[in-house]
Each structure stands twice: as C-alpha cells, then as structure tokens.
Amino acid sequence: MSYNREIYEKVENRLYEMRLKAADDLEKKKQIFYSRFPRAREIEKSLGLMSVGIAKAVLKGRNVKEALESLKKESENLKEELDEIILRAGLPKNYLEPDFACKLCNDEGFIDGKMCICMKNLLKKESYKKLSDMAPVSGCSFRGFSLDYYPDEGKPSAQKRMRSILNYCSDYAKNFGKNSKNLLFMGETGLGKTHLSMAIASEVVSKGFSVIYTSAHNMTASMEKERFKSSGSEIFESRNYFLDCDLLIIDDLGTEFSTGFSSSAIYDIINSRLILRRPVIISTNLSAYEYVEKYNPQITSRLFGLYDNLEFLVKDIRPKFRSNPAK
C-alpha cells in the first residue's frame, strides 16, 4: 500500500503536533503540581542531573560500575518518594508522564521500525479527506445505489444489467488488491458511472489503499503544464503522482484537449500502470467507435484488450432521480 508524499507529510506533521501537545499539557500540569508540592520539583531536578553525575564520575576516573549502581539506587529512592507524593495528592501514578494519544507508540507512528496502527488509521483518514476534496465521494456507496431508476423491461432489462454491474463493482471493492483488474466504464452521462467509481474508491480507501481521482482533462493539463517548467524533477513528480497510488480513477476520458502530448501522456500512464500491476478505473461517454476514431491503436488495444469493459446501456436516469430524490 502506498500513499503519496503529501499525505505522509500531513500525517507526520499531525503526529508531531500531537507530541508537542502532550509535552505542553504535561508542562502545564507540572507547574500546577509543583506549586502545591515543591519537593516534587526538587526530585525531578535531581533525577534530571543523574546523567550529569555519571559523566562526571567517568571524567574523574571513578569506578563507573560503582558510580552507576550508586546513582541507580539514588534514582529509585527519589522515584519512590515522588510516587508517594503523587499518591497522597490522590492522583494516578503516571500523572507526571506525557498523555500521548497513542499509548503503543507514544505518537511516534512507529514501533521498532514498524508502522503503528495509529499512523495507519491517520493515513486512511487523510487519504479519504484528500479523495473527498478531489471527488464527490460523500454519499456515494453501494448501499445508496438504487436500481429503481433503471427500467425493468426487455431481455435483459436495464435494471438486470445494472444489478450485475453493481454486484461486480461491490465484489471488486471488497476484494481489491495488488492484482485487481482494470475497469472501463462506458456509457452516456447520468447513468451512475461516477457513483460506482466513487463507491469503489471509498471502500478501497477504508481498507488502507491509496486512491487518486482525476479527470482526464486535469491529468493531461497538469502534466502538460509541468512540461514547460525548467525543473525536470517537477515533471517526474507529476508523473509519479499518477503512477504511485494503489488505484487511479480517471473520469471523463475523451473530454481532454486532443494533442500529441495528451495522447502520449494518457498512453504513458495507462501502459506504465499495466507494467506496475496497479489498477486503473476509467469512465467515458465515448462509444467504442468514437474511441477508435479519437485514440491511436496503442491506447485502444489496451483499453479493450486488457480492461474489463462495463457498458451502461440505458438512458440518463438523473431526471427520475431529481423528481424522487428520496430513493
């Protein structure tokens, strides 16, 4: 599972702020406590000087082992006295310790080099927030996808076809992993393509995977904009942004400005993610014929040969939804 650098930095900053808050809260507690129990302040100061005492013992040539044992005994006595003061005050024994949000890693994010569950949860939360900023993910769920708007007429009916697509997408999200397939949602506007892609994204993010949502226009425009910048590293970062996530969702393929660069950029992202075995979900309003007319064989051969094609073959259902939004 991978998250882009921006998400990692936000989570790391959040953990840093949590550690600062814990330290600041502790300092405030200590000042109040020490004002009531001055001896506690003296004890803490003495404990803080223990390491200095060891260094002095070494410099003076004293027996280090003997010095350590003496300081250890003195430290234990002081700690026992401090515990008694806290106990008499009717406070918990750990009152003068930082109150970290995560007791497992002390808000560091890692335990013995392994990522703590708290950091994993923060990464999920930040990833979902970023996804929400990029796409209309709120309210898009499989449970909220109503089949009542699709006509139950013909053989097979639109409703039956959409039930099959809904079940497919639900299973896809449930079993999402490294080897998940690439999907191509085809059909006119207003048929639920965005809703289902966002429902997949929401569930995939909740499982701890990173998701990037973008329109084809924004993806190619951002890459072309960076093409003219002097720093090659910025171009590399932009390309990696669309390559590194676990799932890339490209909406409205076919609405981008058709240029030699845009076609090259789309091919590069599609082909590179195939090589990296990182799935893509693409939605489009184009028909298969329009695809062939618009894109070169390198792109169409991959979309129709290496993607699972899900065809939304009904009419725009949004007027029905607006007239009866309660469903």
CSV table of N, CA and C in Angstrom, one decimal, residues 147-228:
chain,number,residue,atom,x,y,z
A,147,LEU,N,-31.4,0.8,-7.7
A,147,LEU,CA,-31.7,0.2,-9.0
A,147,LEU,C,-33.1,0.5,-9.5
A,148,ASP,N,-33.9,1.2,-8.7
A,148,ASP,CA,-35.3,1.5,-9.0
A,148,ASP,C,-35.4,2.5,-10.2
A,149,TYR,N,-34.3,3.2,-10.5
A,149,TYR,CA,-34.4,4.2,-11.5
A,149,TYR,C,-34.2,3.6,-12.9
A,150,TYR,N,-33.7,2.4,-13.0
A,150,TYR,CA,-33.5,1.7,-14.2
A,150,TYR,C,-34.7,0.9,-14.6
A,151,PRO,N,-35.1,1.0,-15.9
A,151,PRO,CA,-36.3,0.3,-16.3
A,151,PRO,C,-36.1,-1.2,-16.3
A,152,ASP,N,-37.2,-1.9,-15.8
A,152,ASP,CA,-37.1,-3.4,-15.7
A,152,ASP,C,-37.9,-4.0,-16.9
A,153,GLU,N,-37.5,-3.6,-18.1
A,153,GLU,CA,-38.1,-4.0,-19.3
A,153,GLU,C,-37.1,-4.6,-20.3
A,154,GLY,N,-37.5,-5.4,-21.2
A,154,GLY,CA,-36.6,-6.0,-22.1
A,154,GLY,C,-35.9,-7.2,-21.6
A,155,LYS,N,-35.2,-7.9,-22.5
A,155,LYS,CA,-34.4,-9.1,-22.1
A,155,LYS,C,-33.0,-9.0,-22.7
A,156,PRO,N,-32.0,-8.8,-21.9
A,156,PRO,CA,-32.1,-8.5,-20.4
A,156,PRO,C,-32.5,-7.0,-20.2
A,157,SER,N,-33.2,-6.8,-19.1
A,157,SER,CA,-33.6,-5.4,-18.8
A,157,SER,C,-32.4,-4.6,-18.3
A,158,ALA,N,-32.6,-3.2,-18.4
A,158,ALA,CA,-31.5,-2.3,-17.9
A,158,ALA,C,-31.3,-2.5,-16.4
A,159,GLN,N,-32.4,-2.8,-15.7
A,159,GLN,CA,-32.2,-3.0,-14.3
A,159,GLN,C,-31.4,-4.2,-14.0
A,160,LYS,N,-31.6,-5.3,-14.7
A,160,LYS,CA,-30.9,-6.5,-14.5
A,160,LYS,C,-29.4,-6.3,-14.9
A,161,ARG,N,-29.2,-5.6,-16.0
A,161,ARG,CA,-27.8,-5.3,-16.4
A,161,ARG,C,-27.1,-4.5,-15.3
A,162,MET,N,-27.8,-3.5,-14.7
A,162,MET,CA,-27.2,-2.6,-13.7
A,162,MET,C,-27.0,-3.4,-12.4
A,163,ARG,N,-27.9,-4.3,-12.1
A,163,ARG,CA,-27.7,-5.1,-10.9
A,163,ARG,C,-26.4,-6.0,-11.0
A,164,SER,N,-26.1,-6.5,-12.2
A,164,SER,CA,-24.9,-7.2,-12.5
A,164,SER,C,-23.7,-6.4,-12.3
A,165,ILE,N,-23.8,-5.2,-12.9
A,165,ILE,CA,-22.6,-4.2,-12.8
A,165,ILE,C,-22.4,-3.8,-11.3
A,166,LEU,N,-23.5,-3.5,-10.6
A,166,LEU,CA,-23.4,-3.2,-9.2
A,166,LEU,C,-22.7,-4.3,-8.4
A,167,ASN,N,-23.1,-5.5,-8.6
A,167,ASN,CA,-22.6,-6.6,-7.8
A,167,ASN,C,-21.1,-6.8,-8.2
A,168,TYR,N,-20.8,-6.6,-9.5
A,168,TYR,CA,-19.4,-6.7,-9.9
A,168,TYR,C,-18.5,-5.7,-9.2
A,169,CYS,N,-19.0,-4.5,-9.2
A,169,CYS,CA,-18.2,-3.4,-8.6
A,169,CYS,C,-18.1,-3.6,-7.1
A,170,SER,N,-19.2,-4.1,-6.4
A,170,SER,CA,-19.1,-4.3,-5.0
A,170,SER,C,-18.1,-5.4,-4.7
A,171,ASP,N,-18.1,-6.5,-5.4
A,171,ASP,CA,-17.1,-7.5,-5.2
A,171,ASP,C,-15.7,-7.0,-5.5
A,172,TYR,N,-15.6,-6.2,-6.5
A,172,TYR,CA,-14.2,-5.6,-6.9
A,172,TYR,C,-13.7,-4.9,-5.7
A,173,ALA,N,-14.5,-4.0,-5.1
A,173,ALA,CA,-14.0,-3.2,-4.0
A,173,ALA,C,-13.7,-4.1,-2.8
A,174,LYS,N,-14.6,-5.1,-2.5
A,174,LYS,CA,-14.4,-5.9,-1.4
A,174,LYS,C,-13.1,-6.7,-1.5
A,175,ASN,N,-12.7,-7.1,-2.7
A,175,ASN,CA,-11.5,-8.0,-2.9
A,175,ASN,C,-10.4,-7.2,-3.5
A,176,PHE,N,-10.4,-5.9,-3.4
A,176,PHE,CA,-9.4,-5.1,-4.1
A,176,PHE,C,-8.0,-5.5,-3.5
A,177,GLY,N,-7.0,-5.6,-4.4
A,177,GLY,CA,-5.7,-5.8,-4.0
A,177,GLY,C,-4.7,-5.6,-5.2
A,178,LYS,N,-3.5,-6.0,-5.0
A,178,LYS,CA,-2.4,-5.8,-5.9
A,178,LYS,C,-2.8,-6.2,-7.3
A,179,ASN,N,-3.5,-7.4,-7.4
A,179,ASN,CA,-3.7,-8.0,-8.7
A,179,ASN,C,-5.1,-7.7,-9.3
A,180,SER,N,-5.8,-6.7,-8.7
A,180,SER,CA,-7.1,-6.3,-9.2
A,180,SER,C,-7.1,-5.9,-10.7
A,181,LYS,N,-8.2,-6.1,-11.3
A,181,LYS,CA,-8.3,-5.8,-12.8
A,181,LYS,C,-8.4,-4.3,-13.0
A,182,ASN,N,-8.2,-3.9,-14.3
A,182,ASN,CA,-8.5,-2.6,-14.7
A,182,ASN,C,-9.9,-2.5,-15.3
A,183,LEU,N,-10.6,-1.5,-15.0
A,183,LEU,CA,-12.0,-1.4,-15.4
A,183,LEU,C,-12.3,-0.2,-16.4
A,184,LEU,N,-13.1,-0.4,-17.3
A,184,LEU,CA,-13.6,0.7,-18.2
A,184,LEU,C,-15.1,0.8,-18.2
A,185,PHE,N,-15.6,1.9,-17.6
A,185,PHE,CA,-17.0,2.2,-17.5
A,185,PHE,C,-17.4,3.0,-18.8
A,186,MET,N,-18.3,2.4,-19.6
A,186,MET,CA,-18.7,3.1,-20.8
A,186,MET,C,-20.2,3.3,-20.8
A,187,GLY,N,-20.6,4.5,-21.3
A,187,GLY,CA,-22.0,4.8,-21.3
A,187,GLY,C,-22.2,6.3,-21.3
A,188,GLU,N,-23.4,6.7,-21.6
A,188,GLU,CA,-23.8,8.2,-21.6
A,188,GLU,C,-23.7,8.7,-20.2
A,189,THR,N,-23.8,10.1,-20.1
A,189,THR,CA,-23.8,10.7,-18.8
A,189,THR,C,-25.1,10.4,-18.0
A,190,GLY,N,-24.9,10.5,-16.7
A,190,GLY,CA,-26.1,10.3,-15.8
A,190,GLY,C,-26.6,8.9,-15.6
A,191,LEU,N,-25.7,7.9,-15.8
A,191,LEU,CA,-26.1,6.5,-15.6
A,191,LEU,C,-25.5,5.9,-14.4
A,192,GLY,N,-24.7,6.6,-13.6
A,192,GLY,CA,-24.2,6.0,-12.4
A,192,GLY,C,-22.7,5.6,-12.4
A,193,LYS,N,-22.0,6.0,-13.5
A,193,LYS,CA,-20.6,5.6,-13.6
A,193,LYS,C,-19.8,6.2,-12.5
A,194,THR,N,-20.0,7.5,-12.3
A,194,THR,CA,-19.2,8.2,-11.2
A,194,THR,C,-19.6,7.7,-9.8
A,195,HIS,N,-20.9,7.5,-9.6
A,195,HIS,CA,-21.3,7.0,-8.3
A,195,HIS,C,-20.6,5.6,-8.0
A,196,LEU,N,-20.6,4.7,-8.9
A,196,LEU,CA,-20.0,3.4,-8.7
A,196,LEU,C,-18.5,3.5,-8.5
A,197,SER,N,-17.8,4.4,-9.3
A,197,SER,CA,-16.4,4.5,-9.2
A,197,SER,C,-16.0,5.1,-7.8
A,198,MET,N,-16.9,6.1,-7.4
A,198,MET,CA,-16.6,6.7,-6.0
A,198,MET,C,-16.9,5.7,-4.9
A,199,ALA,N,-17.9,4.8,-5.1
A,199,ALA,CA,-18.2,3.8,-4.1
A,199,ALA,C,-17.1,2.9,-4.0
A,200,ILE,N,-16.5,2.5,-5.1
A,200,ILE,CA,-15.3,1.6,-5.1
A,200,ILE,C,-14.1,2.4,-4.3
A,201,ALA,N,-13.9,3.6,-4.7
A,201,ALA,CA,-12.8,4.4,-4.1
A,201,ALA,C,-13.0,4.5,-2.6
A,202,SER,N,-14.2,4.8,-2.1
A,202,SER,CA,-14.5,4.9,-0.7
A,202,SER,C,-14.1,3.7,0.1
A,203,GLU,N,-14.5,2.5,-0.5
A,203,GLU,CA,-14.3,1.3,0.2
A,203,GLU,C,-12.8,0.9,0.1
A,204,VAL,N,-12.2,1.2,-1.0
A,204,VAL,CA,-10.8,0.8,-1.2
A,204,VAL,C,-9.9,1.7,-0.2
A,205,VAL,N,-10.3,2.9,0.0
A,205,VAL,CA,-9.5,3.8,0.9
A,205,VAL,C,-9.7,3.3,2.3
A,206,SER,N,-10.9,2.9,2.7
A,206,SER,CA,-11.2,2.4,4.0
A,206,SER,C,-10.4,1.1,4.3
A,207,LYS,N,-9.9,0.4,3.3
A,207,LYS,CA,-9.1,-0.8,3.5
A,207,LYS,C,-7.7,-0.5,3.6
A,208,GLY,N,-7.3,0.8,3.5
A,208,GLY,CA,-5.9,1.2,3.7
A,208,GLY,C,-5.2,1.4,2.4
A,209,PHE,N,-5.8,1.4,1.2
A,209,PHE,CA,-5.2,1.7,0.0
A,209,PHE,C,-5.3,3.1,-0.4
A,210,SER,N,-4.3,3.6,-1.2
A,210,SER,CA,-4.3,5.0,-1.6
A,210,SER,C,-5.1,5.1,-3.0
A,211,VAL,N,-5.9,6.1,-3.1
A,211,VAL,CA,-6.6,6.3,-4.4
A,211,VAL,C,-6.5,7.8,-4.8
A,212,ILE,N,-6.2,7.9,-6.1
A,212,ILE,CA,-6.2,9.2,-6.7
A,212,ILE,C,-7.3,9.3,-7.8
A,213,TYR,N,-8.1,10.3,-7.6
A,213,TYR,CA,-9.2,10.6,-8.6
A,213,TYR,C,-8.9,11.8,-9.4
A,214,THR,N,-9.0,11.8,-10.7
A,214,THR,CA,-8.7,12.9,-11.6
A,214,THR,C,-9.6,12.8,-12.8
A,215,SER,N,-9.9,13.9,-13.5
A,215,SER,CA,-10.5,13.8,-14.8
A,215,SER,C,-9.4,13.7,-15.8
A,216,ALA,N,-9.7,13.2,-16.9
A,216,ALA,CA,-8.7,13.0,-18.0
A,216,ALA,C,-8.1,14.4,-18.4
A,217,HIS,N,-9.0,15.4,-18.4
A,217,HIS,CA,-8.6,16.8,-18.8
A,217,HIS,C,-7.6,17.3,-17.7
A,218,ASN,N,-7.9,17.2,-16.4
A,218,ASN,CA,-7.0,17.7,-15.4
A,218,ASN,C,-5.6,17.0,-15.4
A,219,MET,N,-5.7,15.7,-15.6
A,219,MET,CA,-4.5,14.9,-15.6
A,219,MET,C,-3.5,15.3,-16.7
A,220,THR,N,-4.0,15.4,-18.0
A,220,THR,CA,-3.2,15.8,-19.1
A,220,THR,C,-2.8,17.2,-19.0
A,221,ALA,N,-3.7,18.1,-18.5
A,221,ALA,CA,-3.4,19.5,-18.4
A,221,ALA,C,-2.3,19.8,-17.4
A,222,SER,N,-2.3,19.1,-16.3
A,222,SER,CA,-1.3,19.3,-15.3
A,222,SER,C,0.1,18.8,-15.7
A,223,MET,N,0.1,17.7,-16.4
A,223,MET,CA,1.3,17.1,-16.9
A,223,MET,C,1.9,18.0,-18.1
A,224,GLU,N,1.0,18.5,-18.9
A,224,GLU,CA,1.5,19.4,-20.0
A,224,GLU,C,2.0,20.7,-19.4
A,225,LYS,N,1.4,21.2,-18.4
A,225,LYS,CA,1.8,22.5,-17.7
A,225,LYS,C,3.2,22.3,-17.2
A,226,GLU,N,3.5,21.2,-16.6
A,226,GLU,CA,4.8,21.0,-16.0
A,226,GLU,C,5.8,20.7,-17.1
A,227,ARG,N,5.4,20.3,-18.2
A,227,ARG,CA,6.3,20.0,-19.3
A,227,ARG,C,7.1,21.2,-19.7
A,228,PHE,N,6.5,22.4,-19.5
A,228,PHE,CA,7.2,23.7,-19.9
A,228,PHE,C,8.0,24.3,-18.7
